[in-house]
Amino acid sequence: MNQHQDIAALCAGRPVAIVGAGLVGAGWAIVFARAGLNVRMFDANPDITRKAVPLIEAQLAGLQRHGLIDEEPAVVLARITPVATLAEAVDGVAYVQESVLERVDVKRQLMVDLDALAAPDTVIGSSTSGIPGSAFALGLSISPRVLIAHPVNPPYLVPVVELVPSPETAGSTVDFADALMRAVGQAVVHVRKEVEGFVLNRLQAVLLREAWALVQEGVASCEDVDKTIRDGLGWRWSFMGPFETIDLNAPGGVADYAVRLGPLYQRIAESRTHEAPWDADLIREVESHRRQHLADADLEARRAWRDERLMEFAATRRTQDPRT
Amino acid sequence: MNQHQDIAALCAGRPVAIVGAGLVGAGWAIVFARAGLNVRMFDANPDITRKAVPLIEAQLAGLQRHGLIDEEPAVVLARITPVATLAEAVDGVAYVQESVLERVDVKRQLMVDLDALAAPDTVIGSSTSGIPGSAFALGLSISPRVLIAHPVNPPYLVPVVELVPSPETAGSTVDFADALMRAVGQAVVHVRKEVEGFVLNRLQAVLLREAWALVQEGVASCEDVDKTIRDGLGWRWSFMGPFETIDLNAPGGVADYAVRLGPLYQRIAESRTHEAPWDADLIREVESHRRQHLADADLEARRAWRDERLMEFAATRRTQDPRT
């Protein structure tokens, strides 16, 4: 069996559904279609569904340009079918990936609707970056089959996905989502408790908090903080996590590193008393630095630049998997 | 004038000195020699100086294999002269990069010796990752010409260098070090206050602190925390800093991002009450996870793998400078 057949077998030959077809939903459609699955795509706003198709076409063209898909874009695109109703989208699918508006009431209403419409074995993943399943997915017949599957944008380039069960999620649901996500090429992180921000945004949050504080206290400029990451720390973190980084950075591994550098890091932790990192004046100051560095009118071009870099990075990564 | 001549002019045709020829000192020797400067290399332990030469040869061979030097390794190596005494090393040099043992008493003794030996206009940079100049470089006639120039290892691959003046460092010393470091290809970060850990290790410290806490609290495994960075956050951070990342991640830039996601990040900051990240039991637990993942006997091979990845990364970066 080839890889596409393995994935089809996992879903018992059934399609998957994308609910919410904005940037995140469209990105997920590419992930599943690229892996050979048929995808039904729905958005409550038909304008968004309509715009998603050319967006996906453009993204597939970029993937082909960088050697990141093995088939013609048209072949992949043909697996994605926009549909007009939620009922049509989820009818008999193996999996639903929801990426609707990041609001508890909107997510809850969708769960109630899915409770009425979804097949009794359909698994449902939510793209939310911050709302735990407990806030919108409890007390329904589908609740054991709902979990968070939080991607980084765009999911067809950056592989990490956080799986976060609610207290009512069944173990078999986590197992299925784990197998499906690995099969379509994602890197699964299991978040075992519903903590604020899950793992990814917590790690980003602490780095940003220190970054804000260093600018506020006049230790470094906004640009120099950025440079410290992109010309320094970020190089290793692009192929090793923080634990592997320090494990390799002392002759005797991580425990040896802790003996050598733990006291310094402990003092750094103790010295951080900054309590209000997202301060309005500070945000204005950084905004002003950033706009001197990159004019408002150039934001969109720089985003295209970023997406090109990510595709180049993904192309390199294809031949050098750090997981092996 | 070519680039090498520009750099020679900056140093008025004088060589530079490496004091302390371990891994960090040998790495700096490559940075300066690759840029066309003559380098005198000294270590108080002649064994270390002797071992540095074949180490540098091996590193230059790696750089050539990855297309990261434009000259033959032998040409670059010929610019590096091991010398037997500190007096010989620093006689008439434009710049001294010290990378001696990370201990205040050792650094202080070196400064006293340099005070007696260095020419009256020689600038002295210290590679220390954690000791501020105030702790070892004050009250001498050289004090206005001493500053911290803290690299990431290895400095000939990862370009960032933190320049940290002490209260006695002259502005002209910072200006010279800034010009020299840029000329030899480093990315300069100006740290304007002597804070614990400077900028780079503070940013690393907060990420590690959260990483330790997530494992300790059972939120995620050590391997899954690593995966969140290397298959997720680290991709963007390898070519954009945290501020540029969020600036591009909301339609209206960083201020718009702060409106959208600030409250979540504020809640994350408030939820972090973990006080003792470098806990002995926790270190043992992570050490045990890491050794299951990577046996003690394989640490060295994995370090070689890391160095290959860094060289591949540097080769890609050569053609895609994110600073432009």
XYZ file of C-alpha atoms in Angstrom:
648
model
C 0.000 0.000 0.000
C 1.262 3.502 -0.668
C 1.001 6.277 1.904
C -2.264 7.638 0.490
C -3.848 4.203 0.782
C -2.714 3.873 4.423
C -4.398 7.155 5.263
C -7.558 6.219 3.375
C -7.645 2.954 5.341
C -7.360 4.864 8.609
C -10.467 6.838 7.616
C -12.174 3.685 6.222
C -12.358 5.362 2.818
C -14.497 8.208 4.177
C -13.840 11.904 3.520
C -12.977 14.527 6.116
C -14.741 17.865 6.666
C -13.365 21.380 7.063
C -15.769 23.639 8.952
C -14.742 27.291 8.845
C -12.896 28.011 5.600
C -10.808 31.060 6.490
C -6.999 31.063 6.408
C -6.703 28.261 8.983
C -9.450 26.077 7.532
C -8.104 26.470 3.994
C -4.662 25.493 5.268
C -6.071 22.324 6.833
C -7.883 21.474 3.574
C -4.462 21.407 1.876
C -2.994 19.154 4.608
C -5.709 16.529 4.154
C -6.070 16.766 0.362
C -2.297 16.583 -0.143
C -2.351 13.316 1.828
C -4.927 11.859 -0.575
C -8.120 12.345 1.453
C -11.299 13.747 0.006
C -12.221 16.976 1.767
C -15.590 18.701 2.096
C -15.239 22.377 2.896
C -17.947 24.497 4.509
C -18.243 27.988 5.948
C -21.392 29.611 7.335
C -20.409 32.613 5.212
C -20.520 31.476 1.537
C -18.227 34.391 0.570
C -15.455 32.866 2.665
C -15.885 29.434 1.057
C -15.773 31.085 -2.375
C -12.565 32.977 -1.544
C -10.954 29.848 -0.102
C -10.713 28.100 -3.468
C -8.406 30.597 -5.253
C -6.438 30.967 -1.996
C -5.840 27.211 -1.924
C -4.887 27.270 -5.620
C -2.265 29.954 -4.974
C -0.893 28.052 -1.972
C -0.668 24.809 -3.954
C 1.219 26.643 -6.709
C 3.721 27.849 -4.085
C 4.085 24.324 -2.732
C 4.760 22.991 -6.222
C 7.323 25.751 -6.917
C 9.253 24.656 -3.816
C 8.952 20.926 -4.548
C 6.656 20.392 -1.570
C 3.911 18.396 -3.310
C 4.392 15.273 -5.368
C 1.253 15.663 -7.476
C -0.050 18.370 -9.773
C -1.866 21.147 -7.863
C -5.022 20.429 -9.887
C -5.036 16.817 -8.670
C -4.847 17.923 -5.041
C -7.401 20.699 -5.559
C -9.847 18.255 -7.151
C -10.094 16.421 -3.811
C -11.517 19.545 -2.114
C -15.257 20.071 -2.565
C -16.901 23.251 -1.273
C -20.355 22.466 0.062
C -23.289 24.706 0.963
C -24.486 23.260 4.280
C -22.974 21.907 7.467
C -25.126 18.759 7.124
C -23.656 18.074 3.701
C -20.122 18.751 4.952
C -20.162 16.326 7.853
C -22.403 13.580 6.461
C -20.564 10.308 7.075
C -17.088 11.840 7.411
C -14.343 10.205 9.476
C -13.079 13.503 10.889
C -14.145 17.149 11.205
C -11.561 19.916 11.634
C -13.337 23.040 12.851
C -11.702 26.455 12.432
C -14.661 28.769 13.052
C -14.430 32.123 14.835
C -12.397 32.097 18.074
C -15.410 32.712 20.368
C -16.845 30.370 22.975
C -20.467 30.958 21.924
C -19.683 30.275 18.245
C -17.736 27.119 19.074
C -20.490 25.900 21.419
C -23.233 26.427 18.840
C -21.200 24.467 16.301
C -20.814 21.582 18.773
C -24.569 21.529 19.385
C -25.146 21.447 15.608
C -22.562 18.701 15.133
C -24.168 16.739 17.951
C -27.303 16.565 15.805
C -25.554 15.978 12.470
C -22.355 13.970 12.905
C -22.172 10.185 12.476
C -21.793 8.341 15.814
C -18.117 7.613 15.220
C -16.968 10.906 13.651
C -14.033 12.486 15.510
C -13.993 16.288 15.801
C -10.858 18.403 16.182
C -10.900 22.109 17.020
C -8.234 24.530 15.742
C -8.653 26.892 18.711
C -5.394 28.358 19.960
C -6.689 29.275 23.366
C -10.151 27.989 24.296
C -10.102 24.647 26.133
C -12.626 21.981 25.182
C -14.126 22.262 28.662
C -15.437 25.700 27.717
C -17.537 24.529 24.752
C -17.482 20.770 24.199
C -18.871 19.110 27.351
C -22.185 17.384 28.062
C -23.060 16.334 24.507
C -23.235 12.887 22.959
C -20.283 13.868 20.755
C -18.184 15.086 23.732
C -16.087 11.882 23.987
C -15.167 12.373 20.320
C -14.121 16.054 20.528
C -10.582 17.305 21.200
C -8.426 20.342 20.406
C -6.112 19.938 17.397
C -4.303 23.283 17.421
C -2.038 23.979 14.422
C 0.543 26.630 13.644
C -0.314 28.688 10.618
C -0.002 27.520 7.902
C -0.421 23.856 8.904
C 0.641 22.562 5.474
C 4.108 24.041 6.090
C 4.746 24.042 9.846
C 4.020 20.501 11.061
C 3.348 20.872 14.788
C -0.192 20.194 16.062
C -1.208 20.203 19.725
C -3.773 17.589 20.725
C -5.609 18.563 23.910
C -8.376 16.326 25.286
C -11.131 17.739 27.487
C -12.032 15.774 30.634
C -14.778 14.087 28.564
C -12.607 13.151 25.563
C -12.183 9.373 25.116
C -8.706 7.876 24.888
C -9.671 6.311 21.553
C -10.377 9.805 20.176
C -6.855 10.956 21.077
C -5.459 7.758 19.532
C -7.348 8.289 16.275
C -6.358 11.964 16.024
C -2.741 11.074 16.778
C -2.705 8.424 14.032
C -4.483 10.684 11.524
C -2.237 13.692 12.161
C 0.943 11.628 11.886
C -0.361 9.972 8.729
C -0.937 13.348 7.037
C 2.558 14.517 8.027
C 1.974 16.600 11.157
C 4.174 16.436 14.299
C 1.912 15.632 17.247
C 2.354 17.194 20.697
C 0.175 15.725 23.443
C -1.008 18.359 25.919
C -2.218 16.370 28.913
C -3.913 19.149 30.855
C -6.094 22.039 29.708
C -3.640 24.788 30.653
C -4.066 28.362 29.397
C -2.310 28.694 26.013
C -1.558 24.950 25.805
C 2.188 24.339 25.280
C 3.016 26.325 22.161
C 1.513 29.644 23.148
C 2.850 29.339 26.698
C 6.376 29.001 25.316
C 5.759 31.925 22.967
C 4.194 33.936 25.799
C 7.169 33.693 28.143
C 9.594 34.668 25.395
C 7.420 37.634 24.408
C 7.015 38.671 28.030
C 10.788 38.879 28.478
C 11.135 40.600 25.085
C 8.635 43.317 26.105
C 10.376 43.743 29.454
C 13.852 44.126 27.917
C 12.578 46.906 25.651
C 10.612 48.584 28.447
C 13.616 48.604 30.773
C 15.892 50.000 28.064
C 18.156 46.921 28.045
C 17.892 46.466 24.270
C 16.000 47.844 21.306
C 13.107 45.992 19.758
C 15.265 45.292 16.667
C 18.166 43.981 18.786
C 15.842 41.623 20.699
C 14.634 40.291 17.350
C 18.220 39.921 16.150
C 19.136 37.875 19.246
C 16.593 35.261 18.184
C 16.872 35.288 14.377
C 20.688 35.497 14.265
C 21.284 33.466 17.417
C 18.929 31.320 19.486
C 16.509 30.600 16.635
C 19.101 28.716 14.575
C 19.325 25.802 16.974
C 15.637 25.918 17.862
C 14.756 25.413 14.188
C 15.907 21.805 14.435
C 16.288 21.068 18.180
C 14.036 21.811 21.115
C 15.301 23.592 24.244
C 15.989 20.353 26.132
C 17.970 18.781 23.296
C 19.852 22.076 22.876
C 21.119 22.112 26.469
C 21.601 18.324 26.500
C 24.164 18.748 23.712
C 25.678 21.896 25.241
C 27.571 20.344 28.153
C 30.006 17.415 28.020
C 27.860 15.269 30.341
C 24.434 16.175 28.921
C 21.487 17.993 30.483
C 22.270 17.179 34.139
C 25.831 18.426 33.691
C 24.464 21.570 31.989
C 22.168 22.153 34.986
C 25.141 22.015 37.355
C 27.116 24.470 35.215
C 24.407 26.950 34.236
C 21.466 26.289 36.560
C 22.595 28.883 39.112
C 22.785 31.644 36.439
C 19.329 30.730 35.094
C 17.931 30.586 38.623
C 19.242 34.128 39.244
C 17.698 35.303 35.960
C 14.342 33.821 36.991
C 14.560 35.531 40.370
C 15.482 38.875 38.805
C 12.372 39.032 36.605
C 9.810 41.073 38.459
C 8.178 42.743 35.460
C 4.458 42.292 36.005
C 2.662 44.011 33.138
C 4.298 43.063 29.873
C 1.391 43.954 27.586
C 1.390 47.584 28.658
C -0.337 50.079 26.334
C 2.522 52.630 26.244
C 5.039 49.883 25.606
C 2.962 48.442 22.777
C 2.828 51.917 21.190
C 6.597 52.219 21.516
C 7.277 48.847 19.871
C 4.646 49.576 17.205
C 6.469 52.804 16.415
C 9.866 51.016 16.219
C 8.396 48.358 13.959
C 6.770 50.911 11.639
C 10.095 52.744 11.287
C 11.628 49.411 10.366
C 8.764 48.198 8.191
C 6.167 50.650 6.896
C 2.490 49.780 7.160
C 2.323 49.614 3.376
C 5.046 46.959 3.342
C 3.486 44.567 5.881
C 1.774 42.518 3.191
C 4.926 42.149 1.080
C 6.891 41.089 4.154
C 4.250 38.430 4.907
C 4.765 37.049 1.406
C 8.518 37.094 2.101
C 7.920 35.157 5.338
C 5.821 32.557 3.518
C 8.578 32.094 0.922
C 11.142 31.596 3.717
C 8.865 29.040 5.392
C 8.494 27.146 2.119
C 12.255 27.168 1.572
C 12.667 25.971 5.145
C 10.108 23.190 4.604
C 11.872 22.129 1.400
C 15.195 21.837 3.262
C 13.502 20.006 6.125
C 12.050 17.463 3.717
C 15.516 16.059 3.144
C 16.782 16.476 6.738
C 14.193 15.285 9.185
C 15.518 16.089 12.680
C 13.264 13.416 14.111
C 15.450 10.723 12.559
C 39.050 47.909 -1.697
C 37.798 44.382 -1.075
C 36.175 43.351 2.202
C 39.420 41.999 3.689
C 41.162 45.332 3.021
C 38.299 47.249 4.700
C 38.713 45.153 7.830
C 42.497 45.502 7.785
C 42.052 49.287 7.533
C 39.733 49.247 10.562
C 42.521 47.548 12.536
C 45.189 49.806 10.952
C 46.915 46.716 9.567
C 47.482 45.296 13.057
C 46.701 41.717 14.094
C 44.155 40.633 16.708
C 44.785 38.360 19.700
C 42.851 35.341 20.975
C 43.469 34.739 24.683
C 42.096 31.411 25.876
C 42.193 28.888 23.028
C 39.491 26.402 24.035
C 36.387 25.773 21.935
C 35.194 29.392 22.117
C 38.624 30.971 21.527
C 39.345 28.644 18.585
C 35.965 29.574 17.103
C 36.806 33.286 17.356
C 40.185 32.657 15.699
C 38.287 31.335 12.664
C 35.966 34.376 12.605
C 38.872 36.822 12.449
C 41.178 34.781 10.186
C 38.357 34.096 7.722
C 37.882 37.858 7.462
C 41.528 38.306 6.485
C 43.002 39.403 9.835
C 46.195 37.992 11.264
C 45.464 36.266 14.572
C 47.801 35.499 17.462
C 46.491 32.714 19.647
C 47.522 32.137 23.261
C 46.421 29.934 26.128
C 48.018 29.731 29.573
C 47.888 25.956 29.080
C 50.132 25.117 26.073
C 48.280 21.797 25.630
C 45.109 23.696 24.812
C 46.887 25.878 22.243
C 48.368 22.749 20.670
C 44.952 21.051 20.466
C 43.354 24.172 19.018
C 45.235 23.956 15.715
C 43.890 20.562 14.513
C 40.452 21.566 15.860
C 40.523 24.713 13.713
C 41.714 22.670 10.715
C 38.762 20.285 11.092
C 36.332 23.188 11.431
C 37.741 24.924 8.351
C 37.351 21.680 6.380
C 33.681 21.569 7.414
C 33.214 25.198 6.378
C 34.749 24.477 2.990
C 32.569 21.371 2.505
C 29.473 23.539 3.035
C 30.725 26.388 0.822
C 31.097 28.718 3.808
C 34.629 29.983 3.114
C 35.842 31.521 -0.100
C 39.519 30.656 0.361
C 41.387 27.399 0.857
C 41.400 26.277 4.528
C 45.227 26.369 4.498
C 45.166 30.067 3.525
C 42.887 30.917 6.449
C 44.818 28.692 8.855
C 48.100 30.356 7.873
C 46.807 33.624 9.345
C 46.568 32.040 12.824
C 49.824 31.964 14.810
C 49.962 30.147 18.149
C 52.250 32.038 20.543
C 53.829 31.035 23.836
C 53.272 34.104 26.026
C 50.506 36.610 26.701
C 52.984 39.452 26.070
C 53.724 38.105 22.596
C 50.025 37.584 21.868
C 48.878 41.117 22.657
C 51.935 43.098 21.560
C 50.630 45.894 19.352
C 47.309 44.216 18.467
C 44.189 46.200 17.573
C 41.846 43.914 19.493
C 41.957 41.135 22.101
C 39.140 38.585 22.373
C 39.455 36.823 25.729
C 37.763 33.445 26.250
C 39.505 32.254 29.415
C 37.828 30.244 32.183
C 34.397 31.568 33.272
C 35.546 32.653 36.764
C 35.713 36.177 38.142
C 39.177 35.727 39.680
C 40.615 34.344 36.423
C 39.080 37.146 34.352
C 40.287 39.785 36.829
C 43.859 38.484 36.818
C 43.859 38.568 33.017
C 42.682 42.200 33.046
C 45.473 43.147 35.474
C 47.997 41.420 33.177
C 46.556 43.111 30.085
C 46.683 46.449 31.886
C 50.464 46.016 32.035
C 50.915 44.577 28.541
C 48.368 45.984 26.103
C 49.049 48.955 23.833
C 47.247 52.124 24.979
C 44.639 51.874 22.215
C 43.990 48.105 22.175
C 40.308 47.238 22.620
C 39.497 44.137 24.714
C 36.359 42.034 24.315
C 35.339 39.306 26.766
C 33.416 36.188 25.663
C 31.790 35.737 29.082
C 28.183 34.586 28.907
C 27.283 35.705 32.373
C 29.845 37.820 34.228
C 29.355 41.574 33.782
C 32.398 43.766 33.155
C 31.711 45.504 36.482
C 32.743 42.310 38.264
C 36.258 42.144 36.803
C 37.140 45.073 34.517
C 36.863 48.273 36.573
C 39.487 50.620 37.988
C 42.297 49.890 35.529
C 43.839 52.077 32.860
C 42.416 49.664 30.242
C 38.887 49.794 31.748
C 37.541 52.313 29.197
C 38.675 49.910 26.442
C 37.089 46.723 27.855
C 33.595 45.432 27.041
C 31.734 42.125 26.850
C 31.510 40.587 23.349
C 29.458 37.479 24.069
C 29.090 35.023 21.147
C 26.950 31.971 20.537
C 28.970 28.847 19.970
C 30.359 28.423 17.383
C 30.750 32.116 16.466
C 31.938 31.348 12.912
C 28.485 29.835 12.205
C 25.942 31.608 14.423
C 26.456 35.349 13.873
C 24.943 37.012 16.945
C 27.297 38.772 19.377
C 26.149 40.763 22.420
C 28.168 43.892 23.181
C 27.812 44.942 26.813
C 29.731 47.966 28.133
C 30.599 48.292 31.813
C 29.967 51.681 33.466
C 33.614 52.523 32.696
C 33.599 51.472 29.022
C 34.115 54.397 26.597
C 31.602 55.013 23.817
C 34.443 54.824 21.291
C 35.201 51.265 22.489
C 31.620 50.195 21.776
C 31.808 51.923 18.377
C 35.041 50.136 17.463
C 33.763 46.736 18.583
C 30.509 47.303 16.699
C 32.391 48.175 13.488
C 34.845 45.285 13.869
C 32.155 42.690 14.598
C 30.009 43.796 11.670
C 33.063 43.831 9.409
C 33.898 40.213 10.254
C 30.283 39.150 9.617
C 28.736 39.029 13.090
C 25.256 40.398 13.959
C 25.661 42.922 16.776
C 23.183 43.241 19.654
C 23.737 46.210 21.959
C 22.964 45.389 25.588
C 22.677 48.776 27.269
C 22.579 47.639 30.897
C 24.532 44.955 32.739
C 21.548 42.703 33.428
C 22.004 39.107 34.597
C 22.318 36.849 31.515
C 22.409 39.807 29.090
C 19.684 39.471 26.408
C 20.360 36.088 24.826
C 20.534 34.001 27.969
C 17.574 35.833 29.501
C 15.457 34.847 26.497
C 16.763 31.294 26.689
C 16.223 31.247 30.469
C 12.533 32.146 30.323
C 11.847 29.554 27.648
C 13.714 26.884 29.625
C 11.939 27.884 32.816
C 8.540 27.315 31.182
C 9.808 24.096 29.558
C 10.896 22.695 32.956
C 7.577 23.722 34.507
C 5.470 22.072 31.772
C 7.294 18.785 32.317
C 7.151 19.066 36.105
C 3.418 19.731 36.068
C 2.750 16.831 33.720
C 1.389 19.062 30.950
C 3.703 17.606 28.293
C 6.648 15.250 27.996
C 10.171 16.533 27.573
C 10.162 15.237 23.976
C 6.844 16.942 23.184
C 8.103 20.278 24.551
C 11.123 19.930 22.262
C 8.865 19.073 19.331
C 6.765 22.210 19.917
C 9.854 24.315 19.258
C 11.670 22.349 16.550
C 8.552 21.500 14.509
C 6.684 24.704 15.323
C 7.849 27.951 16.920
C 11.501 27.510 15.941
C 10.772 27.679 12.207
C 9.760 31.337 12.269
C 12.316 32.271 14.917
C 15.103 30.998 12.645
C 14.596 34.016 10.400
C 12.383 36.439 12.359
C 12.558 37.646 15.943
C 9.529 37.496 18.279
C 8.467 41.085 17.549
C 8.597 40.682 13.775
C 6.742 37.360 14.139
C 3.770 38.927 15.909
C 3.956 42.084 13.775
C 3.262 39.922 10.715
C 0.688 37.756 12.509
C -2.194 40.236 12.692
C -3.661 42.264 9.822
C -2.791 45.595 11.487
C 0.655 44.666 12.827
C 1.958 44.376 16.377
C -0.523 46.766 18.026
C -3.430 44.914 16.422
C -1.885 41.615 17.578
C -1.689 42.973 21.142
C -5.401 43.787 21.065
C -6.277 40.318 19.773
C -3.924 38.142 21.799
C -2.635 40.332 24.635
C -5.355 39.225 27.056
C -4.519 35.521 26.510
C -0.805 36.180 27.010
C -1.524 38.271 30.072
C -3.506 35.364 31.564
C -0.649 32.978 30.752
C 1.822 35.296 32.517
C -0.437 35.494 35.547
C -0.909 31.709 35.670
C 2.819 30.987 35.928
C 3.636 30.633 39.599
C 6.323 27.955 39.296
C 9.216 29.196 41.409
C 11.974 26.584 41.291
C 12.489 25.471 37.715
C 15.981 24.029 38.166
C 14.822 21.474 40.724
C 17.109 18.454 41.332
C 14.374 15.783 41.001
C 13.078 17.407 37.846
C 16.562 17.558 36.318
C 16.969 13.835 37.049
C 13.615 13.115 35.391
C 14.488 15.058 32.229
C 17.990 13.537 32.185
C 16.387 10.088 32.285
C 13.979 10.992 29.420
C 16.849 12.347 27.348
C 19.046 9.276 27.940
C 16.172 7.009 26.831
C 15.925 9.145 23.705
C 19.671 9.541 23.166
C 22.135 7.230 24.916
C 25.179 8.695 26.646
C 27.389 6.987 24.082
C 25.565 8.789 21.250
C 25.864 12.347 22.626
C 29.054 13.015 20.691
C 27.636 11.775 17.386
C 24.520 13.898 17.888
C 26.732 16.958 18.494
C 28.399 16.292 15.142
C 24.904 16.018 13.615
C 23.986 19.388 15.169
C 27.115 21.018 13.766
C 26.288 19.658 10.297
C 22.748 21.085 10.570
C 24.134 24.459 11.662
C 26.509 24.503 8.687
C 23.685 23.608 6.302
C 21.618 26.344 7.908
C 24.465 28.849 7.537
C 24.899 27.875 3.878
C 21.200 28.524 3.212
C 21.348 31.777 5.162
C 24.250 32.973 3.044
C 21.908 33.351 0.095
C 18.855 34.554 2.069
C 19.887 37.196 4.529
C 16.787 38.057 6.595
C 18.345 41.385 7.476
C 17.814 42.593 3.928
